[in-house]
Amino acid sequence: MAMTAPIMRAASGKGARYAPESRPLTDEKSGRRLRQVTSHPSIHHHPFFFVPAWDRAGEKLIFVSHRTGAPQIFFEERASGELVQVTDRGDLAEWSIYPSPDGRSVYFTVGTGAFRVSLDDFSETQLADFGAVEMREKGMIGAAMGTTALSAGGDWWAIPVKSGKVSRFVLIDTRTGKSSVMLERDTIGHPQFC
């Protein structure tokens, strides 16, 4: 498949817009119709499987793409089909991303910090700095993935933070930025609000 060049609204980095790559497919075994969102020859994936990738209005589909050489947050703008680059970082914890239900921002961690990025102007706000911690357990499954959770209304963001032999369950008020440790255990993985 051919690589898709950016549309000339932004050359590269935050705000770069790429031509639509979506195409319909039919599953050979079931006959079901599918839609491929990306065609660039790199890794692309949705947020962790229980994290909603769509905003409530169905206007933005949030995903991670490695097309720039490092994982970055992107969204597909449903109205135009264009792909929009949201972040331009070398340290994104790609399984930490959590889109806000209103489609205005995405929450994510990098290094030992917790951030929110605006999907309108791509500005980032740091909501927490956890200091000199490991942040995640070693490995690639469970608590090592660094998944986070956002409440249904988007008011509370929960982040497991590994610090030495203990994991702290940190709850951040997304309106004020105030955080508190609500639980400490030997390991905490895949938080969810129910």
Short mmCIF file of C-alpha atoms in Angstrom, two decimals:
data_model
loop_
_atom_site.label_atom_id
_atom_site.label_comp_id
_atom_site.label_asym_id
_atom_site.label_seq_id
_atom_site.Cartn_x
_atom_site.Cartn_y
_atom_site.Cartn_z
CA MET A 1 0.00 0.00 0.00
CA ALA A 2 1.16 3.51 -0.74
CA MET A 3 2.13 5.88 2.05
CA THR A 4 -0.21 8.82 2.39
CA ALA A 5 1.34 12.28 2.40
CA PRO A 6 0.16 14.98 4.79
CA ILE A 7 -2.42 17.42 3.49
CA MET A 8 -0.69 20.80 3.31
CA ARG A 9 -2.42 22.45 6.30
CA ALA A 10 0.45 21.54 8.63
CA ALA A 11 3.72 20.02 7.48
CA SER A 12 4.32 17.58 10.32
CA GLY A 13 3.95 17.25 14.07
CA LYS A 14 1.02 18.49 16.12
CA GLY A 15 -1.90 19.48 13.92
CA ALA A 16 -0.60 17.72 10.79
CA ARG A 17 -3.54 16.54 8.70
CA TYR A 18 -3.26 13.45 6.54
CA ALA A 19 -5.51 12.51 3.65
CA PRO A 20 -8.22 9.94 4.41
CA GLU A 21 -6.99 6.35 4.37
CA SER A 22 -10.28 4.62 5.17
CA ARG A 23 -11.54 1.87 2.91
CA PRO A 24 -14.35 -0.68 3.13
CA LEU A 25 -13.54 -4.38 3.33
CA THR A 26 -15.52 -7.59 3.58
CA ASP A 27 -14.47 -10.35 5.94
CA GLU A 28 -13.91 -13.47 3.82
CA LYS A 29 -15.26 -15.94 6.41
CA SER A 30 -18.28 -14.11 7.83
CA GLY A 31 -19.16 -11.83 4.93
CA ARG A 32 -19.40 -8.91 7.35
CA ARG A 33 -18.52 -5.42 6.19
CA LEU A 34 -15.48 -3.87 7.85
CA ARG A 35 -13.75 -0.51 7.60
CA GLN A 36 -9.98 -0.15 7.60
CA VAL A 37 -9.11 3.26 9.08
CA THR A 38 -5.38 3.49 8.28
CA SER A 39 -3.22 2.22 5.43
CA HIS A 40 0.24 3.56 6.32
CA PRO A 41 2.73 0.65 6.73
CA SER A 42 3.29 1.14 10.46
CA ILE A 43 1.67 0.07 13.73
CA HIS A 44 -1.71 1.65 14.50
CA HIS A 45 -3.96 0.67 17.39
CA HIS A 46 -7.01 1.77 19.34
CA PRO A 47 -6.81 2.61 23.04
CA PHE A 48 -6.86 -0.35 25.45
CA PHE A 49 -9.78 -2.62 24.56
CA PHE A 50 -12.23 -1.36 27.21
CA VAL A 51 -11.41 2.31 26.59
CA PRO A 52 -13.87 4.01 24.20
CA ALA A 53 -12.08 5.17 21.05
CA TRP A 54 -15.02 7.32 19.85
CA ASP A 55 -16.29 10.49 21.48
CA ARG A 56 -19.98 10.42 22.40
CA ALA A 57 -20.98 12.40 19.30
CA GLY A 58 -19.14 9.96 17.03
CA GLU A 59 -17.15 12.79 15.43
CA LYS A 60 -13.62 11.68 16.36
CA LEU A 61 -12.04 8.23 16.41
CA ILE A 62 -8.95 8.31 18.64
CA PHE A 63 -6.03 5.96 17.97
CA VAL A 64 -2.25 5.62 18.32
CA SER A 65 -0.06 5.59 15.23
CA HIS A 66 3.65 4.88 14.88
CA ARG A 67 3.79 6.48 11.40
CA THR A 68 6.15 9.23 12.64
CA GLY A 69 8.65 6.72 14.10
CA ALA A 70 7.29 6.90 17.66
CA PRO A 71 3.80 6.32 19.06
CA GLN A 72 1.64 9.46 18.78
CA ILE A 73 -2.02 10.22 19.41
CA PHE A 74 -4.11 10.76 16.27
CA PHE A 75 -7.79 11.05 15.50
CA GLU A 76 -9.85 10.41 12.42
CA GLU A 77 -12.19 13.34 11.80
CA ARG A 78 -15.36 11.54 10.78
CA ALA A 79 -16.80 14.42 8.70
CA SER A 80 -13.76 14.71 6.40
CA GLY A 81 -12.10 11.34 6.96
CA GLU A 82 -8.80 13.15 7.50
CA LEU A 83 -6.31 11.84 10.07
CA VAL A 84 -5.04 14.47 12.50
CA GLN A 85 -1.83 14.20 14.55
CA VAL A 86 -2.42 15.33 18.14
CA THR A 87 0.93 14.78 19.90
CA ASP A 88 4.58 15.05 18.91
CA ARG A 89 6.48 13.38 21.75
CA GLY A 90 9.15 10.74 22.10
CA ASP A 91 7.93 9.38 25.43
CA LEU A 92 4.18 8.68 25.10
CA ALA A 93 2.96 5.71 27.18
CA GLU A 94 0.72 4.54 24.36
CA TRP A 95 -1.62 2.32 26.41
CA SER A 96 -2.30 5.14 28.89
CA ILE A 97 -4.39 7.19 26.46
CA TYR A 98 -7.99 7.89 27.42
CA PRO A 99 -10.20 10.16 25.25
CA SER A 100 -12.64 12.46 27.03
CA PRO A 101 -16.28 11.58 26.33
CA ASP A 102 -17.00 15.08 24.99
CA GLY A 103 -14.36 14.75 22.25
CA ARG A 104 -12.43 17.82 23.40
CA SER A 105 -9.28 16.19 24.81
CA VAL A 106 -7.25 13.04 25.42
CA TYR A 107 -5.56 12.12 28.71
CA PHE A 108 -2.19 10.34 28.65
CA THR A 109 1.01 9.75 30.59
CA VAL A 110 4.60 10.38 29.55
CA GLY A 111 7.61 9.58 31.67
CA THR A 112 6.36 10.32 35.20
CA GLY A 113 3.83 13.00 34.22
CA ALA A 114 0.09 13.00 33.55
CA PHE A 115 -1.20 15.24 30.75
CA ARG A 116 -4.32 16.37 28.92
CA VAL A 117 -4.10 17.49 25.28
CA SER A 118 -6.75 19.63 23.58
CA LEU A 119 -8.12 18.23 20.32
CA ASP A 120 -8.89 21.80 19.21
CA ASP A 121 -5.51 23.56 19.49
CA PHE A 122 -3.24 20.63 20.57
CA SER A 123 -2.10 22.47 23.72
CA GLU A 124 -1.01 20.21 26.57
CA THR A 125 -1.72 20.70 30.26
CA GLN A 126 0.27 18.77 32.85
CA LEU A 127 -2.09 17.62 35.60
CA ALA A 128 0.46 15.74 37.72
CA ASP A 129 4.17 15.07 38.12
CA PHE A 130 4.79 11.90 40.09
CA GLY A 131 8.50 12.58 40.68
CA ALA A 132 11.22 9.96 40.76
CA VAL A 133 9.12 6.80 40.35
CA GLU A 134 9.18 3.81 38.00
CA MET A 135 5.60 4.64 36.97
CA ARG A 136 4.87 1.17 35.56
CA GLU A 137 5.89 -2.35 36.41
CA LYS A 138 8.42 -4.13 34.18
CA GLY A 139 7.14 -6.08 31.19
CA MET A 140 4.28 -5.58 28.75
CA ILE A 141 1.15 -7.06 30.32
CA GLY A 142 -1.15 -6.15 33.19
CA ALA A 143 0.18 -3.36 35.37
CA ALA A 144 3.17 -2.91 33.02
CA MET A 145 0.95 -1.50 30.25
CA GLY A 146 0.19 1.69 32.14
CA THR A 147 -3.54 1.80 31.38
CA THR A 148 -5.54 4.59 33.02
CA ALA A 149 -9.27 5.21 33.56
CA LEU A 150 -11.52 8.23 33.14
CA SER A 151 -14.92 8.54 34.82
CA ALA A 152 -18.02 8.58 32.58
CA GLY A 153 -18.42 12.34 32.98
CA GLY A 154 -14.70 12.99 32.52
CA ASP A 155 -14.33 14.56 35.99
CA TRP A 156 -11.98 11.96 37.52
CA TRP A 157 -8.88 10.32 36.06
CA ALA A 158 -7.35 7.28 37.80
CA ILE A 159 -3.69 6.37 37.26
CA PRO A 160 -1.73 3.48 38.80
CA VAL A 161 1.77 4.69 39.76
CA LYS A 162 4.52 2.20 40.64
CA SER A 163 6.90 3.57 43.28
CA GLY A 164 9.39 1.09 44.66
CA LYS A 165 7.61 -1.94 46.10
CA VAL A 166 4.21 -0.26 46.22
CA SER A 167 1.70 0.77 43.56
CA ARG A 168 -0.35 3.85 44.32
CA PHE A 169 -3.78 4.38 42.83
CA VAL A 170 -3.85 8.13 42.15
CA LEU A 171 -7.13 9.92 41.49
CA ILE A 172 -6.97 13.30 39.73
CA ASP A 173 -9.81 15.83 39.64
CA THR A 174 -9.66 16.90 35.97
CA ARG A 175 -11.37 20.23 36.72
CA THR A 176 -8.96 21.40 39.46
CA GLY A 177 -5.88 19.23 38.87
CA LYS A 178 -5.86 18.17 42.54
CA SER A 179 -4.77 14.59 43.11
CA SER A 180 -4.87 12.13 45.96
CA VAL A 181 -3.71 8.58 46.60
CA MET A 182 -6.80 6.47 47.18
CA LEU A 183 -5.17 3.04 47.53
CA GLU A 184 -1.76 1.39 47.90
CA ARG A 185 -1.09 -2.25 46.93
CA ASP A 186 1.75 -4.40 45.64
CA THR A 187 0.33 -4.14 42.10
CA ILE A 188 -2.52 -2.30 40.35
CA GLY A 189 -3.41 -2.98 36.75
CA HIS A 190 -6.13 -2.00 34.27
CA PRO A 191 -8.27 0.40 36.35
CA GLN A 192 -11.91 0.96 35.37
CA PHE A 193 -14.76 3.16 36.58
CA CYS A 194 -18.05 1.28 36.92
#
